[in-house]
mmCIF file of C-alpha atoms and ligand atoms in Angstrom:
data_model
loop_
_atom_site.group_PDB
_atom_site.id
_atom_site.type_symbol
_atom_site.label_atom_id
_atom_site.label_comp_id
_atom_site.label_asym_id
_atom_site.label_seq_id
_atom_site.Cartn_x
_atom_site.Cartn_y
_atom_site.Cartn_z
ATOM 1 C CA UNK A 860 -5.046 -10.814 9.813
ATOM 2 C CA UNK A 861 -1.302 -10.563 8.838
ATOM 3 C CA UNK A 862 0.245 -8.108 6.836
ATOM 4 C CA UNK A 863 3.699 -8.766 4.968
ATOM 5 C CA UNK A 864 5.664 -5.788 3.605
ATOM 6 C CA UNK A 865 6.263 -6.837 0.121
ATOM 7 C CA UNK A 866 7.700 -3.431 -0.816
ATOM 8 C CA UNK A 867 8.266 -0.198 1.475
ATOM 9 C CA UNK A 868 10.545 2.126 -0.573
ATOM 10 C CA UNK A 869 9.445 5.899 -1.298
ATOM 11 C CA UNK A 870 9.648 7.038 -4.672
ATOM 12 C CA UNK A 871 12.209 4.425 -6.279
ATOM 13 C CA UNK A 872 13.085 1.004 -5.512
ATOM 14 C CA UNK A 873 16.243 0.804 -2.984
ATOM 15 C CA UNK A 874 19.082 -1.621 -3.217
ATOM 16 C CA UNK A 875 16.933 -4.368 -0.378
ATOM 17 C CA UNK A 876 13.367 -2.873 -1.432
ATOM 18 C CA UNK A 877 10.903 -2.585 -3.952
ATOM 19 C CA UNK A 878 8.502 0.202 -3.924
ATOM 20 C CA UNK A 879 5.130 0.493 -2.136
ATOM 21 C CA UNK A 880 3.221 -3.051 -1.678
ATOM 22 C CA UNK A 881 1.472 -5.421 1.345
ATOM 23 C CA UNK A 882 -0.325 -8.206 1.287
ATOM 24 C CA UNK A 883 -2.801 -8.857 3.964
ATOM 25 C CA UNK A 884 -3.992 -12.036 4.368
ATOM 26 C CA UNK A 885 -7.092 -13.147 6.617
ATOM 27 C CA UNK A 886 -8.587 -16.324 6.057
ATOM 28 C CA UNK A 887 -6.774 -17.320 3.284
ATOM 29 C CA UNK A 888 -8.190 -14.499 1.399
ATOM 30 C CA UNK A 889 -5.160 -12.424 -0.295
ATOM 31 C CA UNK A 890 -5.757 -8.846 -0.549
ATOM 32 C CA UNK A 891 -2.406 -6.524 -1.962
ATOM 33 C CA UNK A 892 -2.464 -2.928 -1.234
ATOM 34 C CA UNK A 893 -0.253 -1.274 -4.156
ATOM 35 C CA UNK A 894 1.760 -3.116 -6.533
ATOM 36 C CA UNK A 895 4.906 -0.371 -7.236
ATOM 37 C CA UNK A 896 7.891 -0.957 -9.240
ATOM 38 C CA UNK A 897 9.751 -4.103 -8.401
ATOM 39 C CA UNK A 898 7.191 -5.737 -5.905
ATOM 40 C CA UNK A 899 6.094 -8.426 -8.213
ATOM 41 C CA UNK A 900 9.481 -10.199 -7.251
ATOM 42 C CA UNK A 901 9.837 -9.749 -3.751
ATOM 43 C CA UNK A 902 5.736 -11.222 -3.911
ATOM 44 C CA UNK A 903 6.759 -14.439 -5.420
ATOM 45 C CA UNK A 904 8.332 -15.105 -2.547
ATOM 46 C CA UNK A 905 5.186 -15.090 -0.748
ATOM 47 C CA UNK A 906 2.335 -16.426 -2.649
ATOM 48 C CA UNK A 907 2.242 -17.069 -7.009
ATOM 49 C CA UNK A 908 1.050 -13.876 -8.261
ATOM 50 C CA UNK A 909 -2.193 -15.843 -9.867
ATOM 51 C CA UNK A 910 -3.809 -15.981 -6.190
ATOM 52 C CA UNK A 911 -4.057 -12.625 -5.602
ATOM 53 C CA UNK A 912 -8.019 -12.219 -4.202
ATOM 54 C CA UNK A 913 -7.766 -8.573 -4.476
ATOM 55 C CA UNK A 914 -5.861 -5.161 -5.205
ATOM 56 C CA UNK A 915 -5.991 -2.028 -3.611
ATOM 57 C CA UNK A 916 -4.399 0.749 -5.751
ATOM 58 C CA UNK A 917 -4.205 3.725 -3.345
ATOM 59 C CA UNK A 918 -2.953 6.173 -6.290
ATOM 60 C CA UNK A 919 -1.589 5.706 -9.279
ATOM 61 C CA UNK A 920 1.676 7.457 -8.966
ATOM 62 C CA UNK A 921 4.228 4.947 -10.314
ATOM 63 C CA UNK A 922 6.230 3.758 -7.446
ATOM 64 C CA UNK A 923 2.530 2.364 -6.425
ATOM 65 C CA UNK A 924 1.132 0.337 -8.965
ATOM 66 C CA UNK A 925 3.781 0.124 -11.832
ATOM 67 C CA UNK A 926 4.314 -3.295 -11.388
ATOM 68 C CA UNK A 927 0.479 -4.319 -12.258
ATOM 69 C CA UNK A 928 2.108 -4.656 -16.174
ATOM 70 C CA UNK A 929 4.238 -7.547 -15.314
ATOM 71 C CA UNK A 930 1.483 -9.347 -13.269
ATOM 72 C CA UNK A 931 -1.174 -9.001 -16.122
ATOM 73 C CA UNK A 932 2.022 -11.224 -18.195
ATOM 74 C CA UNK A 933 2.214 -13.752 -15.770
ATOM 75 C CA UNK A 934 -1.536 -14.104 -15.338
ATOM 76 C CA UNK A 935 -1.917 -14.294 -18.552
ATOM 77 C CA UNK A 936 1.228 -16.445 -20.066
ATOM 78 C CA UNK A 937 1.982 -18.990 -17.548
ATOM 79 C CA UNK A 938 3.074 -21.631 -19.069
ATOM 80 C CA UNK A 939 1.486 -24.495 -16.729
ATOM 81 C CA UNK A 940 -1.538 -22.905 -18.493
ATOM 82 C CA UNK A 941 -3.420 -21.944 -15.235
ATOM 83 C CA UNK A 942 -4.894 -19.167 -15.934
ATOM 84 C CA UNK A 943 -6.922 -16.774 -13.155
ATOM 85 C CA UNK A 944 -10.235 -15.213 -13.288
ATOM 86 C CA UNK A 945 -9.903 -11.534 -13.796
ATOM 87 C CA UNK A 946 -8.304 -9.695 -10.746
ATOM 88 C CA UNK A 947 -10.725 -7.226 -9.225
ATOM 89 C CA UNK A 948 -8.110 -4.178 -9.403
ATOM 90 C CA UNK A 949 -9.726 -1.104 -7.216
ATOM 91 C CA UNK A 950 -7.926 2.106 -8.490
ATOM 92 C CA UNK A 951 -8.851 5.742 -9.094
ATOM 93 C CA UNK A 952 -10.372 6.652 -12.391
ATOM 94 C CA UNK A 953 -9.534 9.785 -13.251
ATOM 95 C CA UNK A 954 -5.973 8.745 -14.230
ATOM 96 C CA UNK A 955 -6.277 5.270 -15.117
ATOM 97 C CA UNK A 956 -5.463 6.197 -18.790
ATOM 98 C CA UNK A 957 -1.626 5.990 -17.050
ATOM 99 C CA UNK A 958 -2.854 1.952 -16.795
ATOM 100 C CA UNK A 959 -3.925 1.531 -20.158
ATOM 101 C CA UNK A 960 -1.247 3.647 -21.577
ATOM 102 C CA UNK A 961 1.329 1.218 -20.190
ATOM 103 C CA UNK A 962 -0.223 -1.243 -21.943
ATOM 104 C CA UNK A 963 -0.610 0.578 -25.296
ATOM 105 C CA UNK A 964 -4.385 0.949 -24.935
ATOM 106 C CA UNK A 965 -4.921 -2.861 -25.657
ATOM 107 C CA UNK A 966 -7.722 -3.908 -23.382
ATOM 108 C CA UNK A 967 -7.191 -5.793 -20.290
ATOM 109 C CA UNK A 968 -10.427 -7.238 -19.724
ATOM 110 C CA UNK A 969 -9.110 -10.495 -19.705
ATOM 111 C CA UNK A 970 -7.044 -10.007 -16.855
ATOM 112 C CA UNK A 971 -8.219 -7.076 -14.877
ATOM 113 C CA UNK A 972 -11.540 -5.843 -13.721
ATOM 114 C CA UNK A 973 -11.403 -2.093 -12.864
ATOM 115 C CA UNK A 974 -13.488 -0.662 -9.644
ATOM 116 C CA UNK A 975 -13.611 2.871 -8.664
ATOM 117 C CA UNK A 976 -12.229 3.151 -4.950
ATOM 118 C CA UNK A 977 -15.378 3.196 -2.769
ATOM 119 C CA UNK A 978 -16.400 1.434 0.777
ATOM 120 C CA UNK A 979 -16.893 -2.077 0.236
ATOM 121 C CA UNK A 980 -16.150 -5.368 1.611
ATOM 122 C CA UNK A 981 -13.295 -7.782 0.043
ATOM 123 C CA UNK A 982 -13.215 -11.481 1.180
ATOM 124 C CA UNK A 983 -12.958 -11.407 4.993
ATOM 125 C CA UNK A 984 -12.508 -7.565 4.436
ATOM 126 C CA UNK A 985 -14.322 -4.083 5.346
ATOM 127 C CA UNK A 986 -12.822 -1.324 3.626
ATOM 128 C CA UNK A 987 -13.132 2.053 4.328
ATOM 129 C CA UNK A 988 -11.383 5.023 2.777
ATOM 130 C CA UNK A 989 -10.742 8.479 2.953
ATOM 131 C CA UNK A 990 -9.064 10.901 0.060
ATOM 132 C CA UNK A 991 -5.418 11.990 1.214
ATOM 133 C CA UNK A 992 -3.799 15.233 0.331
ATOM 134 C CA UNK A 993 -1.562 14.465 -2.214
ATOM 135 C CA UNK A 994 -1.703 15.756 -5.869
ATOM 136 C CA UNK A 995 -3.324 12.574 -7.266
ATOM 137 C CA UNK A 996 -6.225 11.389 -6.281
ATOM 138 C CA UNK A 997 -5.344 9.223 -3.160
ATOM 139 C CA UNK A 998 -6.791 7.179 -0.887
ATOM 140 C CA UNK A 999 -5.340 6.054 2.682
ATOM 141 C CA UNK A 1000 -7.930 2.532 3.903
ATOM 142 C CA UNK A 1001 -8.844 1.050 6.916
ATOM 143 C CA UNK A 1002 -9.218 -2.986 6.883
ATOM 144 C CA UNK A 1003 -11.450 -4.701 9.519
ATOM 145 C CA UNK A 1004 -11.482 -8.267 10.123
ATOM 146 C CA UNK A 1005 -12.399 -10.239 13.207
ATOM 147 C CA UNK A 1006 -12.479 -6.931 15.043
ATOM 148 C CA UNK A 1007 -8.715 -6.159 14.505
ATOM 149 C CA UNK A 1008 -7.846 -3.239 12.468
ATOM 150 C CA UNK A 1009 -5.243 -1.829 9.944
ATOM 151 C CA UNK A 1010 -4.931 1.472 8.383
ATOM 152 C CA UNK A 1011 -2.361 2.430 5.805
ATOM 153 C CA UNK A 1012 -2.011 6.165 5.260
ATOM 154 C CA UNK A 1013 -0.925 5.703 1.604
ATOM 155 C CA UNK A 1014 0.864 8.847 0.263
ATOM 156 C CA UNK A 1015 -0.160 12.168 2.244
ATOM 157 C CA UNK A 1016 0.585 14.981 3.755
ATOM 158 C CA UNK A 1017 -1.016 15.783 6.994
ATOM 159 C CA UNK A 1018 -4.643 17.201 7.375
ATOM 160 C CA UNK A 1019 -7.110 16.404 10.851
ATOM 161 C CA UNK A 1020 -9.323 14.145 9.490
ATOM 162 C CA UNK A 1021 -6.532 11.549 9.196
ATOM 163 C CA UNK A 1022 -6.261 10.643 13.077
ATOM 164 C CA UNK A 1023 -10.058 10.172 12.892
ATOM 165 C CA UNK A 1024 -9.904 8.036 10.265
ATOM 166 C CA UNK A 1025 -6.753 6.027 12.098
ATOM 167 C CA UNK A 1026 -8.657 6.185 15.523
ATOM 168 C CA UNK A 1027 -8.018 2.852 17.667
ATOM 169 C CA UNK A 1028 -6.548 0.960 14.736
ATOM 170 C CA UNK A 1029 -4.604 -2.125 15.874
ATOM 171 C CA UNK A 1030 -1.697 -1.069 13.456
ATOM 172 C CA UNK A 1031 -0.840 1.759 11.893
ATOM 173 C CA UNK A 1032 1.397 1.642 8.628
ATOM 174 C CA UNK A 1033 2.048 5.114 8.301
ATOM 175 C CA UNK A 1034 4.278 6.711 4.831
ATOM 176 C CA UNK A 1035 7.095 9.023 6.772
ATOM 177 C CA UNK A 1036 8.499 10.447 2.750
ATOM 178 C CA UNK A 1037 9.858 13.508 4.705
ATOM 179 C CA UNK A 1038 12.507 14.192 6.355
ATOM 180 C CA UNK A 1039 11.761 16.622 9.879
ATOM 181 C CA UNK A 1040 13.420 20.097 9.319
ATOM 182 C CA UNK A 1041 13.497 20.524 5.272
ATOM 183 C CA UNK A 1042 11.948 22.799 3.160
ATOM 184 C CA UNK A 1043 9.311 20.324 2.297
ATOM 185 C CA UNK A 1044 6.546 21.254 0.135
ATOM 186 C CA UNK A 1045 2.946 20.931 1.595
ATOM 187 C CA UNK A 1046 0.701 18.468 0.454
ATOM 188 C CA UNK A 1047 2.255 15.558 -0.281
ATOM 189 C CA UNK A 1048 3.878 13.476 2.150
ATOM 190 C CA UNK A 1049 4.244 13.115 6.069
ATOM 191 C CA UNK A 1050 7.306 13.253 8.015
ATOM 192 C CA UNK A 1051 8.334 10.775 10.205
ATOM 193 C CA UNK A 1052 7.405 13.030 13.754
ATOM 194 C CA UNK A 1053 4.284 13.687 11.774
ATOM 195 C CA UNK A 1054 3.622 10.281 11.192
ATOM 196 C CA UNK A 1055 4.683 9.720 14.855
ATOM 197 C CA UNK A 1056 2.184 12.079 15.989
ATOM 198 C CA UNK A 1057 -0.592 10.600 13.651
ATOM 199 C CA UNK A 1058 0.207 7.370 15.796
ATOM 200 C CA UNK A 1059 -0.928 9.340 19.234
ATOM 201 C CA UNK A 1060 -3.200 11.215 17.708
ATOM 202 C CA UNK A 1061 -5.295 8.228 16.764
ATOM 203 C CA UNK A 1062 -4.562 5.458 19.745
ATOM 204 C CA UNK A 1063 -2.828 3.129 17.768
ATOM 205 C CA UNK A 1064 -1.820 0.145 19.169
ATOM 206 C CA UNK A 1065 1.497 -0.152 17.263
ATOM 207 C CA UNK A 1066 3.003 1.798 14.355
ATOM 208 C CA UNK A 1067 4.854 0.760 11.592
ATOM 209 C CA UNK A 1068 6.880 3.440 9.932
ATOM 210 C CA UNK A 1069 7.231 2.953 5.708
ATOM 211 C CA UNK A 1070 7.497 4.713 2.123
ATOM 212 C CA UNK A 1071 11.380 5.813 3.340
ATOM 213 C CA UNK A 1072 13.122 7.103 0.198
ATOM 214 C CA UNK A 1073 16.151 5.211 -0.432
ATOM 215 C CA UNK A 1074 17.990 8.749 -0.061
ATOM 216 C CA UNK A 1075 17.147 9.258 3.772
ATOM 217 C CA UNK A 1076 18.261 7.284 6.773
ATOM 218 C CA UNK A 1077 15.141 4.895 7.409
ATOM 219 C CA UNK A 1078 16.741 4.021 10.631
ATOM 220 C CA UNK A 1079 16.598 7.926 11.688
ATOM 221 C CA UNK A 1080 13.207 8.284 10.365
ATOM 222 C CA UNK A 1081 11.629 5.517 12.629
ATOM 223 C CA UNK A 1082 13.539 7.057 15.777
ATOM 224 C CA UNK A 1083 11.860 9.954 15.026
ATOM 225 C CA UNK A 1084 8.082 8.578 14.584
ATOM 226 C CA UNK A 1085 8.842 6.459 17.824
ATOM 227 C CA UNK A 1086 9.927 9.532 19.567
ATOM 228 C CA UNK A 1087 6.555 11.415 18.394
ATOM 229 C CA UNK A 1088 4.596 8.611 18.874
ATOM 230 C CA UNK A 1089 5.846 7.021 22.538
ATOM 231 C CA UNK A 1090 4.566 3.414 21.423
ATOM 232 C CA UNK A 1091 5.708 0.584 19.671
ATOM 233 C CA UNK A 1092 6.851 1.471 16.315
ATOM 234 C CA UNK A 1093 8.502 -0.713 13.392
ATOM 235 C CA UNK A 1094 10.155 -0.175 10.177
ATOM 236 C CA UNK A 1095 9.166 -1.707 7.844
ATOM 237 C CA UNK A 1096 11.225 -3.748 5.993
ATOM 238 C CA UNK A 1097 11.096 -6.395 2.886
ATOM 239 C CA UNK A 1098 9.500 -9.737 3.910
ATOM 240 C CA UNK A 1099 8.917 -8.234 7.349
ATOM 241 C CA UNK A 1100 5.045 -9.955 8.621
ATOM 242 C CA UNK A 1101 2.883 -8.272 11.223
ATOM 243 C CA UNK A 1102 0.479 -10.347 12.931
ATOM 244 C CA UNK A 1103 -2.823 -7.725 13.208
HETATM 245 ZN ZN1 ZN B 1435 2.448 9.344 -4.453
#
């Protein structure tokens, strides 16, 4: 499979980033996981926004999935008249009324069809989550094809369970939102030796540092995870592909 980092900015977009997205292709099946504010452009430079197979919404925190109202406009209003089936859009329930309130309450049938997060297949896909710590409900997935795996932490902050979950995985794109040494509140989000150690904890074959805010030093922050981790490690960066 190979993963492109559409978007890989914590929080808010940064000057060369939009906010949480990848797309993961395998068999020219096109699965996104997250859609957050400003990733609909930096997407169109990858595939038209209309042949999206599949999307993951980990959470629905807005620098996730904020850019799902611009994509139901352009699957809707194209004007070469194309128009998709309803994207299967898999995203928590109990505050999808943030969805629907972006959208006034209209319904959105005609574009979207909502699935509650849950193990499944998609395309070429297994999927397998597990709930993060985080103060939505959050999931971090695992994604099998071919036998090669990826895991994406989501948003987190650290608990046991995760290196289980991440155990052997082929790549690890791990959320490093904190910054080693501050006062940070517990909970919510890794920091980058934590994501580091996350990496050795569970085997990975290669890790692949994201979800930097645009007010911390990215560069510092995947130093760090590589120091924690000892193994390959990556930033990621906008456009960058990963061959899985
Ligand atoms: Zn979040």
């Amino acid at each position: 499979m190979r993963l492109t980092v559409i978007g890989c900015s914590g929080s808010h977009p940064a000057p060369d980033s939009a906010c949480s997205s990848y797309l993961v292709e395998h068999e020219g099946f096109r699965l996104v996981l997250d859609l957050g504010n400003g990733a609909l452009g930096e997407l169109q430079r990858h595939i038209d926004p209309r042949d999206i197979d599949a999307l993951f919404l980990s959470h629905l925190h807005g620098d996730h999935w904020l850019d799902l109202v611009p994509l139901a406009h352009v699957r809707r209003h194209h004007p070469d008249g194309r128009v998709p089936p309803p994207l299967p859009v898999h995203a928590p329930s109990p505050e999808r009324g943030r969805i629907t309130g972006a959208f006034g309450g209209a319904s959105l049938d005609d574009v979207f069809t909502f699935r509650s997060p849950a193990d499944t297949e998609l395309g070429p896909f297994a999927i397998s989550l597990i709930r993060t710590l985080h103060p939505v409900e959050t999931h971090a997935v695992r994604v099998e094809a071919a036998a090669r795996t990826l895991v994406y932490t989501a948003d987190t902050g650290w608990f046991p369970e995760l290196a289980a979950f991440a155990q052997g995985a082929d790549l690890l794109l791990a959320e490093a939102g904190f910054v080693d040494g501050a006062d940070n509140p517990s909970g919510l989000h890794l920091t980058a030796t934590q994501a580091g150690e996350l990496a050795k904890a569970a085997n990975v074959a290669r890790l692949v540092v994201t979800h930097v805010a645009p007010w911390h030093d990215a560069e510092v922050q995947a130093q760090k995870a590589a120091a924690a981790f000892g193994g390959p490690t990556d930033l990621a960066r906008r456009g960058a592909t990963f061959d899985v």
